[in-house]
Tab-separated table of C-alpha atoms and ligand atoms in Angstrom:
chain	number	residue	atom	x	y	z
A	1	MET	CA	55.698	201.595	36.696
A	2	SER	CA	57.931	199.998	38.780
A	3	LYS	CA	61.075	198.122	38.623
A	4	ALA	CA	62.901	194.882	39.157
A	5	SER	CA	65.866	194.722	41.146
A	6	VAL	CA	67.988	191.766	40.518
A	7	VAL	CA	70.583	189.761	42.526
A	8	LEU	CA	73.790	188.568	41.291
A	9	GLY	CA	76.333	186.387	41.415
A	10	CYS	CA	79.215	187.839	39.939
A	11	PHE	CA	82.283	184.848	40.852
A	12	TYR	CA	81.399	181.340	40.659
A	13	GLY	CA	78.835	180.946	43.117
A	14	ASP	CA	77.564	180.415	46.304
A	15	GLU	CA	78.406	184.176	47.418
A	16	GLY	CA	75.150	184.442	49.304
A	17	LYS	CA	73.017	185.732	46.164
A	18	GLY	CA	69.814	184.144	48.942
A	19	ARG	CA	70.629	186.245	51.467
A	20	THR	CA	70.170	189.233	49.478
A	21	THR	CA	67.196	188.696	48.073
A	22	ASP	CA	66.145	187.584	51.453
A	23	TYR	CA	66.467	191.168	52.136
A	24	LEU	CA	65.291	192.893	49.132
A	25	ALA	CA	61.826	190.841	50.472
A	26	GLN	CA	61.397	192.382	53.533
A	27	PHE	CA	59.716	194.720	50.492
A	28	ALA	CA	58.783	193.235	48.334
A	29	ASP	CA	55.992	191.671	46.519
A	30	VAL	CA	57.291	189.390	44.442
A	31	SER	CA	60.049	187.356	44.383
A	32	VAL	CA	61.281	185.359	40.568
A	33	ARG	CA	63.860	182.866	39.599
A	34	ALA	CA	64.636	183.189	35.945
A	35	THR	CA	67.778	180.815	35.700
A	36	GLY	CA	69.267	177.079	36.435
A	37	GLY	CA	67.584	174.280	38.174
A	38	ASN	CA	68.060	172.347	41.830
A	39	ASN	CA	71.935	172.940	41.080
A	40	ALA	CA	71.580	175.805	42.943
A	41	GLY	CA	71.780	176.212	47.619
A	42	HIS	CA	71.003	178.879	48.588
A	43	THR	CA	71.416	178.992	52.563
A	44	ILE	CA	69.215	181.610	54.276
A	45	ASN	CA	69.338	181.479	58.728
A	46	VAL	CA	66.247	182.863	60.075
A	47	ASN	CA	65.444	182.731	63.722
A	48	GLY	CA	68.437	179.968	64.470
A	49	VAL	CA	66.143	178.001	61.005
A	50	LYS	CA	68.943	176.773	58.067
A	51	PHE	CA	66.494	176.785	54.959
A	52	ALA	CA	68.748	174.934	51.647
A	53	MET	CA	66.613	176.759	48.830
A	54	ARG	CA	66.695	175.201	45.756
A	55	LEU	CA	64.353	175.974	43.441
A	56	ILE	CA	61.735	178.315	45.385
A	57	PRO	CA	63.182	181.911	45.771
A	58	SER	CA	63.903	182.576	48.432
A	59	GLY	CA	61.405	184.898	48.956
A	60	ILE	CA	59.080	183.157	49.814
A	61	LEU	CA	60.279	182.841	53.848
A	62	SER	CA	58.963	186.267	54.402
A	63	ASN	CA	55.299	184.753	53.968
A	64	LYS	CA	54.350	187.367	52.038
A	65	THR	CA	56.200	187.779	48.918
A	66	ILE	CA	54.839	185.358	45.665
A	67	ALA	CA	57.612	183.761	44.447
A	68	VAL	CA	57.716	183.014	40.795
A	69	ILE	CA	59.545	180.514	38.768
A	70	GLY	CA	60.424	181.304	35.805
A	71	ASN	CA	60.170	180.168	31.912
A	72	GLY	CA	64.134	179.779	31.829
A	73	VAL	CA	64.261	177.381	34.754
A	74	VAL	CA	65.379	173.395	34.663
A	75	LEU	CA	62.916	171.875	37.554
A	76	ASN	CA	63.646	168.541	38.633
A	77	PRO	CA	59.437	168.173	40.245
A	78	GLU	CA	61.106	165.404	42.894
A	79	VAL	CA	63.218	168.025	44.067
A	80	LEU	CA	60.673	171.287	44.136
A	81	LEU	CA	57.907	169.195	45.737
A	82	GLY	CA	60.530	168.142	48.795
A	83	GLU	CA	60.925	172.220	48.831
A	84	ILE	CA	57.544	172.674	49.182
A	85	ASP	CA	56.532	169.908	51.914
A	86	MET	CA	59.600	171.436	53.386
A	87	LEU	CA	58.177	175.165	53.138
A	88	LYS	CA	55.128	174.457	54.309
A	89	SER	CA	56.233	172.178	57.494
A	90	HIS	CA	57.253	175.617	58.751
A	91	GLY	CA	53.908	177.451	58.281
A	92	ILE	CA	55.010	178.925	55.265
A	93	ASP	CA	51.946	179.537	52.597
A	94	VAL	CA	53.443	177.938	49.356
A	95	ASP	CA	49.658	177.971	48.030
A	96	LYS	CA	49.143	181.137	48.251
A	97	TYR	CA	52.673	182.538	46.931
A	98	LEU	CA	53.860	179.999	44.479
A	99	LYS	CA	53.472	179.931	41.001
A	100	ILE	CA	55.705	178.315	37.979
A	101	SER	CA	56.088	178.837	34.389
A	102	ASN	CA	53.820	176.856	32.133
A	103	LYS	CA	56.974	176.843	29.438
A	104	ALA	CA	59.929	175.649	32.744
A	105	HIS	CA	61.689	173.016	31.178
A	106	VAL	CA	60.963	169.162	33.715
A	107	ILE	CA	63.808	167.427	34.552
A	108	PHE	CA	63.681	163.752	34.224
A	109	PRO	CA	65.583	160.208	35.431
A	110	TYR	CA	67.269	160.154	32.301
A	111	HIS	CA	68.695	163.401	31.953
A	112	SER	CA	70.303	162.989	35.222
A	113	ASN	CA	72.027	159.538	34.076
A	114	LEU	CA	72.886	161.118	30.791
A	115	ASP	CA	74.405	164.024	33.047
A	116	VAL	CA	76.429	161.220	34.872
A	117	MET	CA	77.487	158.996	31.788
A	118	LEU	CA	78.881	162.507	29.366
A	119	GLU	CA	81.064	163.128	32.890
A	120	ASN	CA	82.481	159.809	33.038
A	121	LYS	CA	83.175	159.953	29.358
A	122	ARG	CA	84.612	163.608	29.649
A	123	ALA	CA	88.392	164.167	29.663
A	124	ASN	CA	88.390	167.254	31.043
A	125	LYS	CA	85.848	167.470	33.379
A	126	ILE	CA	83.836	169.534	34.742
A	127	GLY	CA	82.128	168.487	38.345
A	128	THR	CA	78.262	168.791	37.781
A	129	THR	CA	75.707	168.450	40.626
A	130	LYS	CA	75.258	165.305	38.333
A	131	ASN	CA	71.176	166.803	38.682
A	132	GLY	CA	70.929	166.725	35.647
A	133	ILE	CA	71.033	170.297	34.717
A	134	GLY	CA	73.238	170.292	30.931
A	135	PRO	CA	71.069	167.145	29.328
A	136	ALA	CA	67.784	168.421	29.898
A	137	TYR	CA	68.843	172.127	28.605
A	138	CYS	CA	70.111	170.477	26.030
A	139	ASP	CA	66.467	168.805	24.996
A	140	LYS	CA	65.379	171.762	25.643
A	141	TYR	CA	67.758	173.557	22.740
A	142	GLU	CA	67.934	170.506	20.604
A	143	ARG	CA	63.666	170.681	20.811
A	144	CYS	CA	62.914	167.761	22.654
A	145	GLY	CA	62.363	168.891	26.395
A	146	ILE	CA	59.048	168.343	27.940
A	147	ARG	CA	57.288	171.651	29.400
A	148	MET	CA	55.788	171.935	32.325
A	149	GLU	CA	52.337	172.712	30.692
A	150	ASP	CA	53.136	169.614	28.714
A	151	MET	CA	52.687	167.400	31.627
A	152	TYR	CA	48.862	168.351	31.417
A	153	LYS	CA	48.603	167.212	28.182
A	154	ASP	CA	46.861	164.077	26.590
A	155	ASN	CA	49.591	163.038	24.552
A	156	PHE	CA	51.937	163.012	28.244
A	157	GLU	CA	52.360	159.392	28.387
A	158	ALA	CA	53.680	159.017	24.920
A	159	VAL	CA	55.262	161.640	25.257
A	160	ILE	CA	57.535	160.477	27.977
A	161	ARG	CA	57.325	156.706	26.380
A	162	HIS	CA	59.363	158.044	23.141
A	163	GLN	CA	61.630	160.061	25.562
A	164	VAL	CA	62.687	157.352	27.635
A	165	ALA	CA	62.961	155.176	24.950
A	166	VAL	CA	65.258	157.952	22.806
A	167	LYS	CA	67.123	158.735	25.333
A	168	ASN	CA	67.675	154.231	26.574
A	169	GLU	CA	68.906	153.725	24.136
A	170	LEU	CA	71.749	156.351	24.812
A	171	LEU	CA	72.491	154.964	27.886
A	172	ALA	CA	72.510	151.528	27.415
A	173	ALA	CA	74.770	151.777	24.630
A	174	ALA	CA	77.116	153.135	27.023
A	175	GLY	CA	76.720	151.120	29.167
A	176	GLU	CA	75.012	153.419	32.441
A	177	PRO	CA	71.861	152.733	33.789
A	178	THR	CA	68.394	153.235	32.351
A	179	CYS	CA	65.196	154.125	33.257
A	180	ASP	CA	62.084	152.490	33.187
A	181	ALA	CA	59.315	153.881	31.558
A	182	ASP	CA	56.452	152.814	33.540
A	183	GLU	CA	57.777	154.376	37.001
A	184	VAL	CA	59.262	157.219	34.809
A	185	VAL	CA	55.372	157.774	33.934
A	186	ALA	CA	53.688	156.989	37.521
A	187	LYS	CA	55.561	159.380	38.603
A	188	TYR	CA	55.625	162.144	36.665
A	189	MET	CA	51.432	161.937	36.404
A	190	ASP	CA	51.441	162.464	39.964
A	191	TYR	CA	54.021	165.013	39.774
A	192	ALA	CA	51.777	166.603	37.600
A	193	ALA	CA	49.024	166.362	39.090
A	194	ARG	CA	49.903	167.475	42.363
A	195	LEU	CA	51.816	170.451	40.996
A	196	LYS	CA	48.767	171.641	37.959
A	197	MET	CA	47.509	174.297	40.628
A	198	TYR	CA	51.104	176.232	40.240
A	199	VAL	CA	50.982	176.558	36.745
A	200	CYS	CA	50.599	179.533	34.671
A	201	ASP	CA	52.004	181.668	32.853
A	202	THR	CA	54.142	184.031	33.774
A	203	VAL	CA	55.226	185.960	31.746
A	204	THR	CA	51.769	187.659	31.583
A	205	LEU	CA	51.370	187.667	35.494
A	206	LEU	CA	55.030	189.446	36.051
A	207	HIS	CA	54.193	192.482	33.548
A	208	LYS	CA	50.563	192.661	34.913
A	209	TYR	CA	52.854	192.866	38.742
A	210	LEU	CA	54.524	195.764	36.927
A	211	LYS	CA	52.045	197.926	35.722
A	212	GLU	CA	50.420	197.262	39.077
A	213	ASP	CA	53.791	198.338	40.097
A	214	LYS	CA	54.571	195.805	42.772
A	215	TYR	CA	58.045	195.312	43.737
A	216	MET	CA	59.494	192.860	41.811
A	217	VAL	CA	63.259	190.442	42.783
A	218	VAL	CA	64.530	188.519	40.616
A	219	GLU	CA	66.806	186.066	42.322
A	220	GLY	CA	69.544	184.355	40.480
A	221	ALA	CA	71.179	181.573	40.603
A	222	GLN	CA	75.130	179.992	39.654
A	223	ALA	CA	77.060	183.790	38.916
A	224	THR	CA	79.192	185.238	35.849
A	225	LEU	CA	82.250	182.862	36.248
A	226	LEU	CA	79.427	179.713	35.574
A	227	ASP	CA	77.790	182.226	32.592
A	228	ILE	CA	77.773	178.914	29.639
A	229	ASP	CA	78.987	182.560	27.465
A	230	PHE	CA	80.280	184.508	30.009
A	231	GLY	CA	81.975	182.053	32.526
A	232	SER	CA	85.540	180.215	32.169
A	233	TYR	CA	84.046	177.536	29.583
A	234	PRO	CA	84.230	174.874	29.425
A	235	PHE	CA	84.442	174.631	33.315
A	236	VAL	CA	80.166	175.934	33.434
A	237	THR	CA	77.151	175.426	33.597
A	238	SER	CA	74.157	174.998	30.497
A	239	SER	CA	72.750	178.421	31.466
A	240	ASN	CA	72.926	182.231	31.077
A	241	PRO	CA	73.035	183.461	35.224
A	242	THR	CA	74.038	186.665	34.131
A	243	ILE	CA	71.996	189.780	33.802
A	244	GLY	CA	70.610	188.411	29.474
A	245	GLY	CA	69.554	185.322	31.497
A	246	ILE	CA	67.642	187.292	33.457
A	247	LEU	CA	66.021	188.396	30.748
A	248	THR	CA	65.484	185.775	28.941
A	249	GLY	CA	64.782	183.225	32.024
A	250	THR	CA	61.383	185.316	33.205
A	251	GLY	CA	60.427	187.263	30.188
A	252	LEU	CA	60.441	190.961	31.010
A	253	SER	CA	62.532	193.471	28.997
A	254	ALA	CA	65.268	195.556	29.891
A	255	ARG	CA	63.686	198.548	30.325
A	256	ASP	CA	61.724	196.515	33.348
A	257	ILE	CA	65.178	196.109	34.608
A	258	GLY	CA	65.785	198.549	38.576
A	259	ASP	CA	68.688	197.668	40.350
A	260	VAL	CA	71.366	195.508	39.905
A	261	TYR	CA	73.381	194.227	43.165
A	262	GLY	CA	76.144	191.756	42.434
A	263	VAL	CA	76.534	189.416	45.309
A	264	ILE	CA	80.722	187.948	46.474
A	265	LYS	CA	82.646	186.890	49.643
A	266	ALA	CA	84.809	189.033	50.786
A	267	TYR	CA	86.910	186.459	49.608
A	268	SER	CA	86.083	184.148	46.872
A	269	SER	CA	85.007	180.285	46.601
A	270	ARG	CA	84.528	177.276	43.613
A	271	VAL	CA	83.118	174.375	43.814
A	272	GLY	CA	83.942	171.231	40.725
A	273	GLU	CA	86.253	172.143	38.320
A	274	GLY	CA	87.539	175.021	36.091
A	275	PRO	CA	90.237	177.994	36.000
A	276	TYR	CA	91.216	180.375	39.477
A	277	VAL	CA	93.467	182.542	39.441
A	278	THR	CA	93.517	183.485	43.563
A	279	GLU	CA	93.399	180.052	44.725
A	280	LEU	CA	95.284	178.599	47.933
A	281	LYS	CA	95.550	175.494	47.761
A	282	ASN	CA	97.407	175.419	51.170
A	283	GLU	CA	96.481	176.041	54.975
A	284	ILE	CA	95.043	179.713	53.976
A	285	GLY	CA	92.277	177.748	51.705
A	286	ASP	CA	91.803	175.845	54.347
A	287	ARG	CA	91.122	178.237	57.297
A	288	ILE	CA	88.633	180.422	54.410
A	289	ARG	CA	87.035	177.447	54.284
A	290	ASP	CA	86.711	176.374	57.813
A	291	LEU	CA	85.978	179.573	58.962
A	292	GLY	CA	83.661	179.775	56.648
A	293	HIS	CA	81.753	176.370	56.166
A	294	GLU	CA	82.326	176.657	53.132
A	295	TYR	CA	81.333	172.824	52.042
A	296	GLY	CA	78.280	172.608	49.460
A	297	THR	CA	74.752	173.113	49.998
A	298	VAL	CA	73.797	170.804	47.437
A	299	THR	CA	76.845	167.858	47.497
A	300	LYS	CA	77.951	168.871	50.287
A	301	ARG	CA	81.465	169.763	48.567
A	302	PRO	CA	84.341	171.507	50.555
A	303	ARG	CA	84.458	174.452	48.148
A	304	ARG	CA	88.191	175.743	46.594
A	305	CYS	CA	88.670	178.808	48.383
A	306	GLY	CA	90.954	182.025	48.088
A	307	TRP	CA	90.806	185.360	48.308
A	308	LEU	CA	89.075	187.300	46.669
A	309	ASP	CA	90.039	188.825	42.489
A	310	LEU	CA	88.762	192.280	42.482
A	311	VAL	CA	89.689	191.989	38.424
A	312	THR	CA	87.367	189.166	38.240
A	313	LEU	CA	84.245	191.491	39.608
A	314	LYS	CA	84.973	194.511	37.355
A	315	TYR	CA	84.999	192.180	34.706
A	316	ALA	CA	80.892	190.660	36.630
A	317	ILE	CA	79.779	194.340	36.692
A	318	ASP	CA	80.899	195.808	33.435
A	319	ILE	CA	78.490	192.279	32.219
A	320	ASN	CA	75.872	192.929	34.234
A	321	GLY	CA	75.251	196.414	34.877
A	322	VAL	CA	75.408	195.819	38.242
A	323	ASN	CA	74.770	199.872	40.802
A	324	TYR	CA	75.487	197.988	43.929
A	325	ILE	CA	77.479	195.417	45.916
A	326	ASN	CA	76.567	192.598	48.587
A	327	LEU	CA	79.237	192.233	49.754
A	328	ASN	CA	78.980	189.167	52.434
A	329	HIS	CA	81.668	186.850	54.983
A	330	LEU	CA	83.043	190.471	56.281
A	331	ASP	CA	83.435	188.858	60.153
A	332	THR	CA	85.340	185.746	58.206
A	333	ILE	CA	87.902	187.557	56.816
A	334	GLY	CA	88.311	188.984	59.627
A	335	LYS	CA	89.384	186.789	61.476
A	336	PHE	CA	92.264	186.900	60.103
A	337	SER	CA	95.426	189.426	61.531
A	338	THR	CA	96.049	190.655	57.141
A	339	PHE	CA	95.117	189.686	54.233
A	340	LYS	CA	94.344	189.860	50.745
A	341	ALA	CA	93.000	191.571	47.590
A	342	CYS	CA	93.575	190.599	43.724
A	343	ILE	CA	94.154	193.778	42.319
A	344	ALA	CA	96.298	192.707	38.830
A	345	TYR	CA	96.761	190.041	36.777
A	346	ASN	CA	100.502	189.044	35.933
A	347	VAL	CA	100.407	187.140	32.547
A	348	ASN	CA	104.015	186.204	31.665
A	349	GLY	CA	105.517	189.378	32.750
A	350	VAL	CA	103.065	192.431	32.193
A	351	GLU	CA	101.194	192.972	34.127
A	352	THR	CA	96.904	193.394	33.439
A	353	THR	CA	93.855	194.372	34.960
A	354	ASP	CA	91.404	193.155	32.093
A	355	PHE	CA	89.900	190.076	32.241
A	356	SER	CA	89.439	187.414	29.308
A	357	THR	CA	87.793	183.971	30.551
A	358	ASN	CA	90.290	182.567	27.555
A	359	GLU	CA	91.542	179.139	28.728
A	360	GLU	CA	94.899	179.932	28.900
A	361	PHE	CA	95.322	183.570	29.926
A	362	LEU	CA	93.645	182.179	33.157
A	363	ARG	CA	95.950	179.569	33.764
A	364	ASP	CA	98.592	182.073	32.250
A	365	ALA	CA	98.175	184.130	35.293
A	366	THR	CA	99.084	185.035	38.454
A	367	PRO	CA	98.030	187.429	40.859
A	368	VAL	CA	99.231	190.177	42.158
A	369	TYR	CA	97.773	191.074	45.729
A	370	LYS	CA	97.694	194.326	47.581
A	371	GLU	CA	97.762	194.128	51.746
A	372	PHE	CA	95.023	194.346	54.370
A	373	VAL	CA	94.442	194.918	58.153
A	374	GLY	CA	92.251	192.693	59.405
A	375	ASP	CA	92.189	191.492	63.504
A	376	PHE	CA	88.477	193.346	62.755
A	377	GLY	CA	86.755	191.865	66.189
A	378	ASP	CA	82.572	191.121	66.664
A	379	VAL	CA	81.643	192.475	63.357
A	380	SER	CA	77.845	190.850	63.775
A	381	LYS	CA	77.543	193.196	66.759
A	382	CYS	CA	77.794	196.438	64.867
A	383	LYS	CA	74.375	197.271	63.085
A	384	THR	CA	75.594	200.876	60.900
A	385	TYR	CA	78.366	201.105	58.853
A	386	GLU	CA	79.619	203.922	60.971
A	387	GLU	CA	80.551	201.412	63.961
A	388	LEU	CA	82.734	198.841	62.008
A	389	PRO	CA	86.271	198.866	62.992
A	390	GLU	CA	88.907	201.271	60.373
A	391	ALA	CA	90.070	198.244	59.524
A	392	ALA	CA	87.599	196.948	58.096
A	393	ARG	CA	86.031	200.057	56.150
A	394	VAL	CA	89.055	200.440	54.580
A	395	TYR	CA	88.735	197.385	52.726
A	396	ILE	CA	85.292	197.960	51.195
A	397	GLU	CA	86.238	201.866	50.490
A	398	TYR	CA	89.330	200.445	47.945
A	399	ILE	CA	86.754	198.362	46.876
A	400	GLU	CA	84.195	200.219	46.202
A	401	GLU	CA	87.402	202.752	44.994
A	402	TYR	CA	88.720	199.831	42.648
A	403	THR	CA	84.982	199.435	41.002
A	404	GLY	CA	83.848	202.166	40.820
A	405	THR	CA	80.500	200.526	42.489
A	406	LYS	CA	79.220	201.018	46.082
A	407	VAL	CA	79.481	198.374	48.352
A	408	LYS	CA	75.625	199.386	49.898
A	409	LEU	CA	74.908	195.751	51.699
A	410	ILE	CA	77.140	194.593	54.582
A	411	GLY	CA	76.835	190.449	54.765
A	412	THR	CA	78.040	190.264	59.081
A	413	GLY	CA	77.701	187.173	60.442
A	414	ALA	CA	74.869	184.334	58.767
A	415	ASP	CA	71.812	184.912	60.433
A	416	ARG	CA	69.419	187.426	58.710
A	417	GLU	CA	70.046	190.233	61.113
A	418	ASN	CA	73.651	190.609	60.300
A	419	MET	CA	73.014	193.163	57.252
A	420	ILE	CA	74.468	196.886	56.973
A	421	VAL	CA	72.595	198.457	55.237
A	422	ARG	CA	74.310	201.788	53.765
A	423	ASP	CA	71.937	205.101	52.595
B	501	LIG	P1	74.444	178.919	43.185
B	501	LIG	O1	73.222	178.820	42.357
B	501	LIG	C1	77.962	176.527	42.517
B	501	LIG	C2	78.861	174.097	39.255
B	501	LIG	C3	79.153	172.968	39.148
B	501	LIG	C4	79.698	172.937	38.326
B	501	LIG	C5	78.973	173.831	37.132
B	501	LIG	C6	78.614	172.934	36.411
B	501	LIG	O2	74.625	177.941	44.622
B	501	LIG	O3	75.130	179.681	43.276
B	501	LIG	P2	75.921	171.891	36.989
B	501	LIG	O4	75.585	170.672	37.267
B	501	LIG	O5	75.683	173.407	36.968
B	501	LIG	O6	76.329	171.190	35.024
B	501	LIG	O7	77.478	172.054	37.061
B	501	LIG	O8	78.821	174.730	37.665
B	501	LIG	N1	77.920	175.057	39.827
B	501	LIG	C7	78.111	175.805	41.156
B	501	LIG	N2	78.460	176.259	41.669
B	501	LIG	N3	77.266	177.686	42.834
B	501	LIG	C8	75.602	177.189	42.533
B	501	LIG	O9	74.637	177.314	42.533
B	501	LIG	C9	76.522	176.168	40.995
B	501	LIG	N4	75.935	175.062	39.946
B	501	LIG	C10	76.583	174.877	39.741
B	501	LIG	O10	79.615	173.092	40.814
B	501	LIG	O11	81.751	173.358	38.073
B	502	LIG	MG1	74.805	177.403	45.994
């Protein structure tokens, strides 16, 4: 039986997970999303065309890979239908390849309104994407969520009207915009009809695929430090984007998991609020943002930028069982004549390499840096590891030595072909 490869973000998101999945999808029969919703934004360049994927696993871009949206995803039907139309306009046979879990929870307009309301009321803002992700997961755990399969039940209209009434009470009390039940019913009846052909029991399907020896790639969304349990709580998202969420979000078992690819950039970034030890609030951070085009795919917000943090990376590797690293933006870091990576934290005069998500610990931690030589030249032309300049190899091999983990995939530019693969 084949095993599933998993692609996960090691920091605060936007590490380039879509690219890893896109690369692995060349060999994959099936690509899967397990968690999150349209808070994700995965940019992939294929033959000069830029695809911004938010819900459908990037594997579908190969136009030969089945794309499964798993039960752990919270799904905004309007965004999904927009993505389906966009992919179809590029000749991708979505009707053939897309499968949606009957157990995925549906995002409704009141979820986004509640997201805005709750964020406005928060003393310490999280900086959510305002897509209703948190409130949709709240409903799931409160057991009043509406799943894809519920849209095809006789009482669907009554269920929507009930939920809209309950949520409108909360919104009205807070002076926030309420939802028009008739409008929501009309829209979601239409969405349900248009999505019906894709909805199925994906748990059974995935296990059937494994038994048929199909090679599967699970594309993580968000990242380790945004995990509701293992991230920098409360500045996190409302799901488990780490390895456990991959299992609960798909129905795969621990024994079904093969390689785990941890994705990082040669520097780091974070969007939204929360601690960030290696953040550079200066002209160097600005330069990283400009060179790396670090602006949100979803919200267009400028990302906070800084050097790579190896202390955090080791934590992400431990939590997720990462056995291969995919390092992206080698070209970007190579534009600096010298650059740094954090190799330890100094916390109130004590040096440590042990990570903790404790808020005070992260607030008090100052980075201990090691400096590297840059000026790599145009690495996008390098096809093999050996062709890379020595300075680039020194950096990569330091990361490997520090983490005890092989850097197998190296992103050297924005395009699909700018990826070095090491045996
Ligand atoms: P990808 O998959 C970067 C961040 C938001 C905010 C926090 C909570 O592209 O790597 P939410 O809307 O999820 O309740 O917001 O999480 N966030 C992301 N940051 N990349 C993402 O996804 C993110 N998804 C959520 O900015 O700080
Ligand atoms: Mg993103």
